[in-house]
């Protein structure tokens, strides 16, 4: 049955990355369920599948990206698309506002914090803009101070100081910083400054998080950005992300899991962006094989540098892996993590994946690739204590040891018990009267009054 409409339309504009599109489409579903009509403006590159969301209007704009540029690293891609998309976005938004009917007024724009021009465009058209942050609030709070941390002299880090904490950014360790900043260094500073400035000028900041996970950080976010804060996550607890996947999902993994014992399978996925070397790929393969544990392994085509898919695996290693596991190109992750057969998740610790794992009570083995993943993994292993951190050691012995510990040993059982407690806490947030549930109502009322 069609929900009662409130006469207002919300414009959404996701960044064209899987980890940004999923939350934006989930947010669209949440707002639609509260009576708002939805229009999604999106780029040609990584366009969401409109046919999967028949209740929304989708409008594509030019992004000016060449085939070569679509294969750039994330920061280079974001820099270029922020230049190319501004004029087409402005034209599209202006036309939408001109067409806006009295019976259905455009209330606001909600876009990803990684768009740097949208605040200026929205202001020029007298349209309120809200910001969606797809990172942990704790990480986003560090945006103003990351340039300062970079100049503190923590890098390069000596072996004796590797495990020292970063006083300005707990619980990060100094060895984490090189992967937070990656190869970009001071090139990040203008981007971070622009994100902070445009967020502070917005009409509100939406986090896919909840008070149960980071109450103090949400309070701090309010003090830093001085705009209304809405922590309405985990989004996927309300609406699945599977229908907004940019990749074709291999559904055969679900019946395969159905033939496995409860909590006997380790799920392995490094997400939609992380790439690894052929050597690292082989180390993971050998570690999984030697662990003698059942596994479901997502190997995204092109994720192994220099290979199309799993060609680096020898025939003998493939046979060994097939005895206990299944390798797929992509999986319906929410469905997989919710399956009774899954007992652990070897993950890159993107915030989407981390939240999904917590919500299904699945303990983690942390292998972060960079950026906010470094912080997420520290919370998983050091603060919440619901996972094992590989500390960047992509070595078969370390992987075998971590998998066995999580799946077979007493320490793994303790981790599982702590995860159950955390899962129960987060579950409360999305139920009637919970912090996220109430925050959604507050957000809906905020948009009504814009």
CSV table of C-alpha atoms in Angstrom, one decimal:
chain,number,residue,atom,x,y,z
A,1,UNK,CA,0.0,0.0,0.0
A,2,UNK,CA,1.3,3.5,-0.9
A,3,UNK,CA,2.3,5.5,2.2
A,4,UNK,CA,0.5,8.8,2.7
A,5,UNK,CA,2.5,11.6,0.9
A,6,UNK,CA,3.2,14.8,2.8
A,7,UNK,CA,3.5,17.0,-0.3
A,8,UNK,CA,7.2,17.5,-0.1
A,9,UNK,CA,10.0,16.2,-2.3
A,10,UNK,CA,13.6,15.6,-1.2
A,11,UNK,CA,16.5,15.6,-3.8
A,12,UNK,CA,19.3,13.1,-3.1
A,13,UNK,CA,22.7,13.2,-4.7
A,14,UNK,CA,25.0,10.3,-3.9
A,15,UNK,CA,28.7,10.1,-4.7
A,16,UNK,CA,29.2,7.4,-7.4
A,17,UNK,CA,30.8,4.8,-5.1
A,18,UNK,CA,29.2,1.6,-3.9
A,19,UNK,CA,29.8,2.5,-0.2
A,20,UNK,CA,28.1,5.9,-0.8
A,21,UNK,CA,25.2,4.8,-3.0
A,22,UNK,CA,24.0,2.1,-0.7
A,23,UNK,CA,23.4,4.4,2.3
A,24,UNK,CA,21.9,7.1,0.2
A,25,UNK,CA,19.3,4.8,-1.4
A,26,UNK,CA,18.6,3.4,2.1
A,27,UNK,CA,18.1,6.9,3.4
A,28,UNK,CA,15.8,7.5,0.4
A,29,UNK,CA,13.7,4.5,1.5
A,30,UNK,CA,13.6,5.8,5.1
A,31,UNK,CA,12.4,9.2,4.0
A,32,UNK,CA,9.9,7.8,1.5
A,33,UNK,CA,8.4,5.7,4.3
A,34,UNK,CA,7.9,9.0,6.2
A,35,UNK,CA,5.8,10.5,3.3
A,36,UNK,CA,8.5,12.3,1.3
A,37,UNK,CA,8.7,11.9,-2.5
A,38,UNK,CA,12.2,11.2,-3.7
A,39,UNK,CA,14.3,12.3,-6.7
A,40,UNK,CA,17.8,10.9,-7.0
A,41,UNK,CA,20.2,12.9,-9.2
A,42,UNK,CA,23.2,10.7,-10.1
A,43,UNK,CA,26.2,10.7,-12.4
A,44,UNK,CA,26.6,8.6,-15.5
A,45,UNK,CA,29.5,6.7,-13.8
A,46,UNK,CA,28.3,4.0,-11.5
A,47,UNK,CA,24.7,5.0,-12.0
A,48,UNK,CA,22.3,3.3,-9.6
A,49,UNK,CA,19.8,0.8,-11.1
A,50,UNK,CA,16.6,2.9,-11.4
A,51,UNK,CA,14.5,-0.2,-12.2
A,52,UNK,CA,15.2,-1.5,-8.6
A,53,UNK,CA,13.5,1.5,-7.1
A,54,UNK,CA,10.3,2.2,-9.0
A,55,UNK,CA,8.9,4.6,-6.4
A,56,UNK,CA,11.8,7.1,-6.9
A,57,UNK,CA,12.5,9.5,-9.8
A,58,UNK,CA,16.1,9.2,-11.2
A,59,UNK,CA,17.8,11.9,-13.2
A,60,UNK,CA,21.2,11.3,-14.7
A,61,UNK,CA,23.8,14.1,-15.2
A,62,UNK,CA,27.0,14.2,-17.2
A,63,UNK,CA,30.2,13.6,-15.2
A,64,UNK,CA,32.7,14.2,-18.0
A,65,UNK,CA,34.8,11.3,-16.9
A,66,UNK,CA,36.9,9.5,-19.5
A,67,UNK,CA,37.2,5.7,-19.4
A,68,UNK,CA,40.7,6.1,-18.0
A,69,UNK,CA,39.6,8.5,-15.3
A,70,UNK,CA,37.0,6.0,-14.0
A,71,UNK,CA,39.8,3.7,-13.1
A,72,UNK,CA,41.7,6.3,-11.1
A,73,UNK,CA,42.2,6.1,-7.4
A,74,UNK,CA,39.3,7.3,-5.3
A,75,UNK,CA,40.8,10.7,-4.4
A,76,UNK,CA,41.8,11.5,-8.0
A,77,UNK,CA,38.3,10.4,-9.1
A,78,UNK,CA,36.6,12.6,-6.5
A,79,UNK,CA,38.7,15.6,-7.4
A,80,UNK,CA,37.9,15.3,-11.1
A,81,UNK,CA,34.2,14.6,-10.7
A,82,UNK,CA,33.8,17.6,-8.4
A,83,UNK,CA,35.1,19.7,-11.2
A,84,UNK,CA,33.1,18.1,-14.0
A,85,UNK,CA,29.7,17.6,-12.3
A,86,UNK,CA,29.1,21.1,-10.9
A,87,UNK,CA,27.6,22.8,-14.0
A,88,UNK,CA,25.4,19.8,-15.0
A,89,UNK,CA,24.2,19.4,-11.4
A,90,UNK,CA,23.4,23.2,-11.1
A,91,UNK,CA,21.3,23.0,-14.4
A,92,UNK,CA,19.5,19.9,-13.3
A,93,UNK,CA,18.7,21.2,-9.9
A,94,UNK,CA,17.5,24.6,-11.2
A,95,UNK,CA,15.2,22.9,-13.7
A,96,UNK,CA,13.8,20.7,-10.9
A,97,UNK,CA,13.0,23.8,-8.8
A,98,UNK,CA,11.3,25.5,-11.8
A,99,UNK,CA,9.2,22.5,-12.3
A,100,UNK,CA,8.3,22.2,-8.6
A,101,UNK,CA,4.6,22.3,-8.1
A,102,UNK,CA,2.7,23.9,-5.3
A,103,UNK,CA,1.2,20.6,-4.5
A,104,UNK,CA,4.6,19.0,-4.1
A,105,UNK,CA,7.3,21.5,-3.1
A,106,UNK,CA,11.0,20.6,-3.2
A,107,UNK,CA,12.0,20.8,0.5
A,108,UNK,CA,15.8,20.2,0.5
A,109,UNK,CA,18.8,18.6,-1.0
A,110,UNK,CA,20.6,15.8,0.8
A,111,UNK,CA,24.0,14.9,-0.6
A,112,UNK,CA,27.2,13.2,0.3
A,113,UNK,CA,29.9,15.1,2.3
A,114,UNK,CA,32.3,14.4,-0.5
A,115,UNK,CA,30.6,16.8,-2.9
A,116,UNK,CA,32.3,20.1,-2.5
A,117,UNK,CA,30.2,22.4,-4.7
A,118,UNK,CA,26.7,21.5,-3.7
A,119,UNK,CA,26.5,23.9,-0.8
A,120,UNK,CA,27.3,26.9,-3.0
A,121,UNK,CA,24.8,25.7,-5.6
A,122,UNK,CA,22.1,25.1,-3.1
A,123,UNK,CA,22.6,28.5,-1.5
A,124,UNK,CA,22.4,30.2,-4.9
A,125,UNK,CA,19.0,28.5,-5.5
A,126,UNK,CA,17.7,29.2,-1.9
A,127,UNK,CA,17.5,25.5,-1.3
A,128,UNK,CA,18.4,24.0,2.2
A,129,UNK,CA,21.1,21.4,2.0
A,130,UNK,CA,21.7,18.5,4.5
A,131,UNK,CA,24.9,16.5,4.5
A,132,UNK,CA,25.1,12.7,4.6
A,133,UNK,CA,28.3,11.3,6.2
A,134,UNK,CA,28.9,7.7,5.4
A,135,UNK,CA,31.8,7.4,7.9
A,136,UNK,CA,31.8,6.8,11.6
A,137,UNK,CA,31.1,10.1,13.4
A,138,UNK,CA,34.4,9.7,15.3
A,139,UNK,CA,36.3,9.8,12.0
A,140,UNK,CA,34.4,12.7,10.5
A,141,UNK,CA,35.1,14.7,13.7
A,142,UNK,CA,38.8,14.4,12.9
A,143,UNK,CA,38.5,16.2,9.6
A,144,UNK,CA,39.4,19.6,11.0
A,145,UNK,CA,42.5,18.2,12.9
A,146,UNK,CA,43.9,15.7,10.3
A,147,UNK,CA,46.1,18.4,8.6
A,148,UNK,CA,47.5,19.3,12.0
A,149,UNK,CA,48.1,15.6,12.9
A,150,UNK,CA,50.0,15.1,9.6
A,151,UNK,CA,52.5,17.8,10.6
A,152,UNK,CA,53.1,16.4,14.1
A,153,UNK,CA,56.1,14.4,13.0
A,154,UNK,CA,54.5,11.0,13.7
A,155,UNK,CA,55.5,9.8,10.3
A,156,UNK,CA,57.6,7.9,9.3
A,157,UNK,CA,57.0,5.9,12.4
A,158,UNK,CA,59.8,3.8,14.0
A,159,UNK,CA,59.2,0.2,15.1
A,160,UNK,CA,59.5,1.2,18.7
A,161,UNK,CA,56.7,3.7,18.4
A,162,UNK,CA,54.4,1.8,16.0
A,163,UNK,CA,52.0,0.8,18.7
A,164,UNK,CA,51.9,4.2,20.5
A,165,UNK,CA,48.5,5.9,20.5
A,166,UNK,CA,47.9,9.1,18.6
A,167,UNK,CA,46.9,11.5,21.4
A,168,UNK,CA,44.9,13.7,19.1
A,169,UNK,CA,43.0,10.8,17.5
A,170,UNK,CA,42.4,7.8,19.9
A,171,UNK,CA,42.2,4.9,19.5
A,172,UNK,CA,44.4,5.1,16.4
A,173,UNK,CA,48.0,3.9,16.7
A,174,UNK,CA,50.9,5.8,15.0
A,175,UNK,CA,51.4,2.9,12.5
A,176,UNK,CA,47.8,3.5,11.3
A,177,UNK,CA,48.5,7.0,10.2
A,178,UNK,CA,50.4,6.1,7.0
A,179,UNK,CA,47.3,4.3,5.7
A,180,UNK,CA,44.9,7.0,6.8
A,181,UNK,CA,46.8,9.6,4.7
A,182,UNK,CA,48.0,7.2,2.0
A,183,UNK,CA,50.1,8.7,-0.7
A,184,UNK,CA,48.2,12.0,-0.7
A,185,UNK,CA,49.7,13.8,2.4
A,186,UNK,CA,49.2,17.5,2.2
A,187,UNK,CA,47.1,17.2,-1.0
A,188,UNK,CA,44.3,16.1,1.3
A,189,UNK,CA,44.3,19.4,3.3
A,190,UNK,CA,42.2,21.5,0.8
A,191,UNK,CA,39.7,18.7,0.4
A,192,UNK,CA,39.3,18.3,4.2
A,193,UNK,CA,39.0,22.0,4.7
A,194,UNK,CA,36.3,22.3,2.0
A,195,UNK,CA,34.3,19.4,3.5
A,196,UNK,CA,34.4,21.0,6.9
A,197,UNK,CA,33.4,24.5,5.6
A,198,UNK,CA,30.5,23.2,3.5
A,199,UNK,CA,29.2,21.0,6.3
A,200,UNK,CA,29.3,23.9,8.8
A,201,UNK,CA,27.2,26.0,6.3
A,202,UNK,CA,24.6,23.3,5.8
A,203,UNK,CA,21.2,22.8,7.4
A,204,UNK,CA,22.0,19.5,9.1
A,205,UNK,CA,24.3,16.5,9.3
A,206,UNK,CA,23.1,12.9,9.0
A,207,UNK,CA,25.1,10.0,10.3
A,208,UNK,CA,24.5,6.3,9.6
A,209,UNK,CA,25.3,5.6,13.2
A,210,UNK,CA,23.6,5.6,16.6
A,211,UNK,CA,24.1,6.8,20.2
A,212,UNK,CA,24.7,3.2,21.3
A,213,UNK,CA,27.9,3.1,19.2
A,214,UNK,CA,29.2,6.6,19.6
A,215,UNK,CA,27.2,8.9,21.9
A,216,UNK,CA,30.2,11.1,22.9
A,217,UNK,CA,31.3,11.5,19.3
A,218,UNK,CA,27.9,12.7,18.2
A,219,UNK,CA,27.9,15.3,21.0
A,220,UNK,CA,31.3,16.4,19.8
A,221,UNK,CA,30.1,16.6,16.2
A,222,UNK,CA,27.4,19.0,17.2
A,223,UNK,CA,30.1,21.2,18.9
A,224,UNK,CA,32.4,21.1,15.9
A,225,UNK,CA,30.0,21.6,13.0
A,226,UNK,CA,27.4,23.6,14.9
A,227,UNK,CA,24.5,22.2,12.9
A,228,UNK,CA,21.7,19.8,13.9
A,229,UNK,CA,22.9,16.2,14.1
A,230,UNK,CA,20.8,13.2,13.1
A,231,UNK,CA,22.2,9.8,14.0
A,232,UNK,CA,19.6,7.5,12.3
A,233,UNK,CA,21.7,4.4,11.6
A,234,UNK,CA,22.2,1.6,11.0
A,235,UNK,CA,20.3,2.3,7.8
A,236,UNK,CA,20.3,-1.3,6.6
A,237,UNK,CA,18.3,-2.2,9.7
A,238,UNK,CA,15.4,-0.5,8.0
A,239,UNK,CA,16.0,-1.2,4.3
A,240,UNK,CA,18.4,-3.7,2.6
A,241,UNK,CA,21.3,-2.5,0.5
A,242,UNK,CA,21.2,-5.4,-1.9
A,243,UNK,CA,18.9,-3.7,-4.4
A,244,UNK,CA,21.4,-0.8,-4.9
A,245,UNK,CA,24.4,-3.1,-5.6
A,246,UNK,CA,26.5,-2.0,-8.5
A,247,UNK,CA,27.8,-5.5,-8.9
A,248,UNK,CA,26.0,-8.7,-10.0
A,249,UNK,CA,25.5,-10.8,-6.9
A,250,UNK,CA,26.2,-14.5,-7.0
A,251,UNK,CA,23.0,-15.9,-5.4
A,252,UNK,CA,24.4,-19.5,-5.5
A,253,UNK,CA,26.3,-18.8,-2.3
A,254,UNK,CA,23.0,-18.8,-0.2
A,255,UNK,CA,22.1,-22.4,-1.0
A,256,UNK,CA,25.7,-23.4,-0.6
A,257,UNK,CA,25.7,-21.8,2.9
A,258,UNK,CA,22.5,-23.8,3.6
A,259,UNK,CA,24.5,-27.0,3.4
A,260,UNK,CA,27.0,-25.9,6.0
A,261,UNK,CA,26.9,-26.2,9.8
A,262,UNK,CA,25.8,-23.4,12.1
A,263,UNK,CA,28.6,-20.8,12.6
A,264,UNK,CA,31.1,-22.9,10.7
A,265,UNK,CA,31.9,-20.6,7.7
A,266,UNK,CA,34.3,-17.6,7.6
A,267,UNK,CA,33.1,-14.9,5.2
A,268,UNK,CA,35.9,-13.1,3.4
A,269,UNK,CA,35.3,-9.8,1.6
A,270,UNK,CA,37.5,-6.7,1.2
A,271,UNK,CA,34.7,-4.5,-0.2
A,272,UNK,CA,34.1,-2.6,-3.4
A,273,UNK,CA,37.3,-0.5,-3.5
A,274,UNK,CA,40.3,-2.2,-1.8
A,275,UNK,CA,42.9,-3.7,-4.1
A,276,UNK,CA,45.6,-6.2,-3.1
A,277,UNK,CA,48.8,-7.5,-4.7
A,278,UNK,CA,49.1,-10.9,-6.2
A,279,UNK,CA,51.4,-11.9,-3.4
A,280,UNK,CA,48.8,-10.8,-0.8
A,281,UNK,CA,46.1,-12.6,-2.6
A,282,UNK,CA,48.1,-15.9,-2.5
A,283,UNK,CA,48.9,-15.4,1.2
A,284,UNK,CA,45.2,-15.1,1.9
A,285,UNK,CA,44.4,-18.1,-0.2
A,286,UNK,CA,47.0,-20.3,1.5
A,287,UNK,CA,45.9,-19.0,5.0
A,288,UNK,CA,42.3,-20.0,4.3
A,289,UNK,CA,43.3,-23.4,2.9
A,290,UNK,CA,45.6,-24.2,5.8
A,291,UNK,CA,43.0,-23.2,8.4
A,292,UNK,CA,40.8,-26.1,7.3
A,293,UNK,CA,37.8,-23.9,8.0
A,294,UNK,CA,34.8,-23.6,5.6
A,295,UNK,CA,34.8,-20.2,3.9
A,296,UNK,CA,32.9,-18.0,1.4
A,297,UNK,CA,35.4,-15.7,-0.3
A,298,UNK,CA,34.4,-12.7,-2.4
A,299,UNK,CA,37.1,-11.9,-5.0
A,300,UNK,CA,36.0,-8.8,-6.9
A,301,UNK,CA,37.1,-8.9,-10.5
A,302,UNK,CA,40.1,-6.6,-10.9
A,303,UNK,CA,40.7,-6.4,-7.1
A,304,UNK,CA,43.9,-8.4,-7.4
A,305,UNK,CA,46.4,-6.0,-9.1
A,306,UNK,CA,47.5,-7.3,-12.5
A,307,UNK,CA,44.9,-10.1,-12.7
A,308,UNK,CA,41.3,-10.2,-14.1
A,309,UNK,CA,40.1,-12.5,-11.3
A,310,UNK,CA,41.6,-15.6,-9.6
A,311,UNK,CA,44.2,-16.5,-12.3
A,312,UNK,CA,47.1,-16.3,-9.9
A,313,UNK,CA,45.9,-19.4,-8.1
A,314,UNK,CA,47.5,-22.6,-9.2
A,315,UNK,CA,45.3,-25.6,-10.1
A,316,UNK,CA,46.4,-27.4,-7.0
A,317,UNK,CA,45.6,-24.5,-4.7
A,318,UNK,CA,42.2,-24.1,-6.4
A,319,UNK,CA,41.4,-27.8,-5.7
A,320,UNK,CA,42.5,-27.4,-2.1
A,321,UNK,CA,40.3,-24.3,-1.7
A,322,UNK,CA,37.3,-26.0,-3.3
A,323,UNK,CA,37.4,-28.8,-0.7
A,324,UNK,CA,36.3,-26.4,2.1
A,325,UNK,CA,35.1,-23.2,0.4
A,326,UNK,CA,33.4,-21.3,-2.3
A,327,UNK,CA,34.8,-18.3,-4.3
A,328,UNK,CA,32.4,-15.8,-5.8
A,329,UNK,CA,32.8,-12.5,-7.6
A,330,UNK,CA,30.2,-10.7,-5.4
A,331,UNK,CA,27.7,-11.7,-2.8
A,332,UNK,CA,24.5,-10.4,-1.2
A,333,UNK,CA,26.4,-9.4,1.9
A,334,UNK,CA,23.5,-8.6,4.2
A,335,UNK,CA,21.9,-12.0,3.4
A,336,UNK,CA,25.2,-13.7,3.9
A,337,UNK,CA,26.0,-12.2,7.2
A,338,UNK,CA,22.5,-12.9,8.5
A,339,UNK,CA,22.9,-16.6,7.6
A,340,UNK,CA,23.1,-19.1,10.4
A,341,UNK,CA,26.2,-20.7,8.8
A,342,UNK,CA,28.4,-17.6,9.1
A,343,UNK,CA,30.7,-17.6,12.2
A,344,UNK,CA,33.1,-14.8,11.3
A,345,UNK,CA,33.9,-12.1,8.8
A,346,UNK,CA,37.4,-11.3,7.5
A,347,UNK,CA,36.7,-7.7,6.4
A,348,UNK,CA,38.4,-4.4,5.3
A,349,UNK,CA,36.2,-2.7,7.9
A,350,UNK,CA,34.4,-0.2,5.8
A,351,UNK,CA,31.8,1.5,7.9
A,352,UNK,CA,28.9,-0.2,6.0
A,353,UNK,CA,30.5,-3.7,6.4
A,354,UNK,CA,31.4,-3.1,10.1
A,355,UNK,CA,27.8,-2.0,10.9
A,356,UNK,CA,26.3,-4.9,9.0
A,357,UNK,CA,28.6,-7.3,10.9
A,358,UNK,CA,27.6,-5.8,14.3
A,359,UNK,CA,23.9,-5.9,13.5
A,360,UNK,CA,24.1,-9.6,12.6
A,361,UNK,CA,26.4,-10.4,15.6
A,362,UNK,CA,29.2,-11.7,13.5
A,363,UNK,CA,32.7,-11.2,15.0
A,364,UNK,CA,35.4,-9.9,12.7
A,365,UNK,CA,39.0,-10.3,11.6
A,366,UNK,CA,40.2,-6.9,10.7
A,367,UNK,CA,42.3,-6.2,7.5
A,368,UNK,CA,41.7,-2.5,6.9
A,369,UNK,CA,42.9,-1.0,3.6
A,370,UNK,CA,43.1,2.7,4.5
A,371,UNK,CA,41.3,6.0,5.3
A,372,UNK,CA,38.4,5.5,7.9
A,373,UNK,CA,38.9,1.8,7.9
A,374,UNK,CA,41.9,2.2,10.1
A,375,UNK,CA,39.8,3.8,12.8
A,376,UNK,CA,36.8,1.4,12.4
A,377,UNK,CA,39.1,-1.6,12.9
A,378,UNK,CA,40.7,-0.1,16.0
A,379,UNK,CA,37.2,0.2,17.5
A,380,UNK,CA,36.4,-3.4,16.6
A,381,UNK,CA,39.5,-4.8,18.0
A,382,UNK,CA,40.6,-2.4,20.8
A,383,UNK,CA,37.4,-0.7,22.1
A,384,UNK,CA,34.5,-3.0,21.5
A,385,UNK,CA,36.8,-6.1,21.5
A,386,UNK,CA,34.6,-7.9,19.0
A,387,UNK,CA,37.3,-8.8,16.5
A,388,UNK,CA,40.9,-9.8,15.9
A,389,UNK,CA,43.3,-7.2,14.2
A,390,UNK,CA,45.8,-8.6,11.6
A,391,UNK,CA,47.8,-5.4,12.0
A,392,UNK,CA,48.4,-5.3,8.3
A,393,UNK,CA,50.2,-8.7,8.3
A,394,UNK,CA,48.8,-10.4,5.2
A,395,UNK,CA,50.7,-13.6,5.7
A,396,UNK,CA,49.3,-17.1,5.5
A,397,UNK,CA,50.4,-18.1,9.0
A,398,UNK,CA,48.8,-15.0,10.5
A,399,UNK,CA,45.6,-15.5,8.6
A,400,UNK,CA,45.4,-19.2,9.4
A,401,UNK,CA,46.1,-18.3,13.1
A,402,UNK,CA,43.4,-15.6,13.2
A,403,UNK,CA,40.8,-17.8,11.5
A,404,UNK,CA,41.4,-20.7,13.8
A,405,UNK,CA,41.4,-18.5,16.9
A,406,UNK,CA,38.0,-16.9,15.9
A,407,UNK,CA,36.4,-20.1,14.8
A,408,UNK,CA,37.8,-22.8,17.1
A,409,UNK,CA,39.4,-21.4,20.2
A,410,UNK,CA,38.2,-20.1,23.6
A,411,UNK,CA,39.2,-16.5,22.8
A,412,UNK,CA,36.9,-16.7,19.7
A,413,UNK,CA,34.0,-17.7,22.0
A,414,UNK,CA,34.7,-14.7,24.3
A,415,UNK,CA,34.7,-12.4,21.3
A,416,UNK,CA,31.4,-13.9,20.1
A,417,UNK,CA,29.9,-13.2,23.5
A,418,UNK,CA,30.9,-9.6,23.5
A,419,UNK,CA,29.6,-9.2,20.0
A,420,UNK,CA,26.2,-10.5,21.1
A,421,UNK,CA,26.0,-7.8,23.8
A,422,UNK,CA,27.0,-5.1,21.3
A,423,UNK,CA,24.4,-6.4,18.7
A,424,UNK,CA,21.7,-6.3,21.3
A,425,UNK,CA,22.5,-2.7,22.2
A,426,UNK,CA,22.5,-1.5,18.6
A,427,UNK,CA,19.2,-3.4,18.0
A,428,UNK,CA,17.5,-1.3,20.6
A,429,UNK,CA,18.3,1.9,18.7
A,430,UNK,CA,16.2,1.1,15.7
A,431,UNK,CA,13.2,-0.2,17.7
A,432,UNK,CA,10.2,1.9,18.7
A,433,UNK,CA,11.5,4.5,21.2
A,434,UNK,CA,15.1,3.8,20.4
A,435,UNK,CA,17.7,6.5,19.7
A,436,UNK,CA,17.8,6.0,15.9
A,437,UNK,CA,14.0,5.6,15.7
A,438,UNK,CA,13.5,8.9,17.5
A,439,UNK,CA,16.2,10.6,15.5
A,440,UNK,CA,14.4,9.7,12.2
A,441,UNK,CA,11.3,11.3,13.5
A,442,UNK,CA,13.3,14.4,14.5
A,443,UNK,CA,14.9,14.5,11.0
A,444,UNK,CA,11.5,14.2,9.3
A,445,UNK,CA,10.1,17.0,11.3
A,446,UNK,CA,13.3,19.1,10.6
A,447,UNK,CA,12.8,18.6,6.8
A,448,UNK,CA,9.1,19.5,7.1
A,449,UNK,CA,10.0,22.9,8.6
A,450,UNK,CA,12.8,23.8,6.2
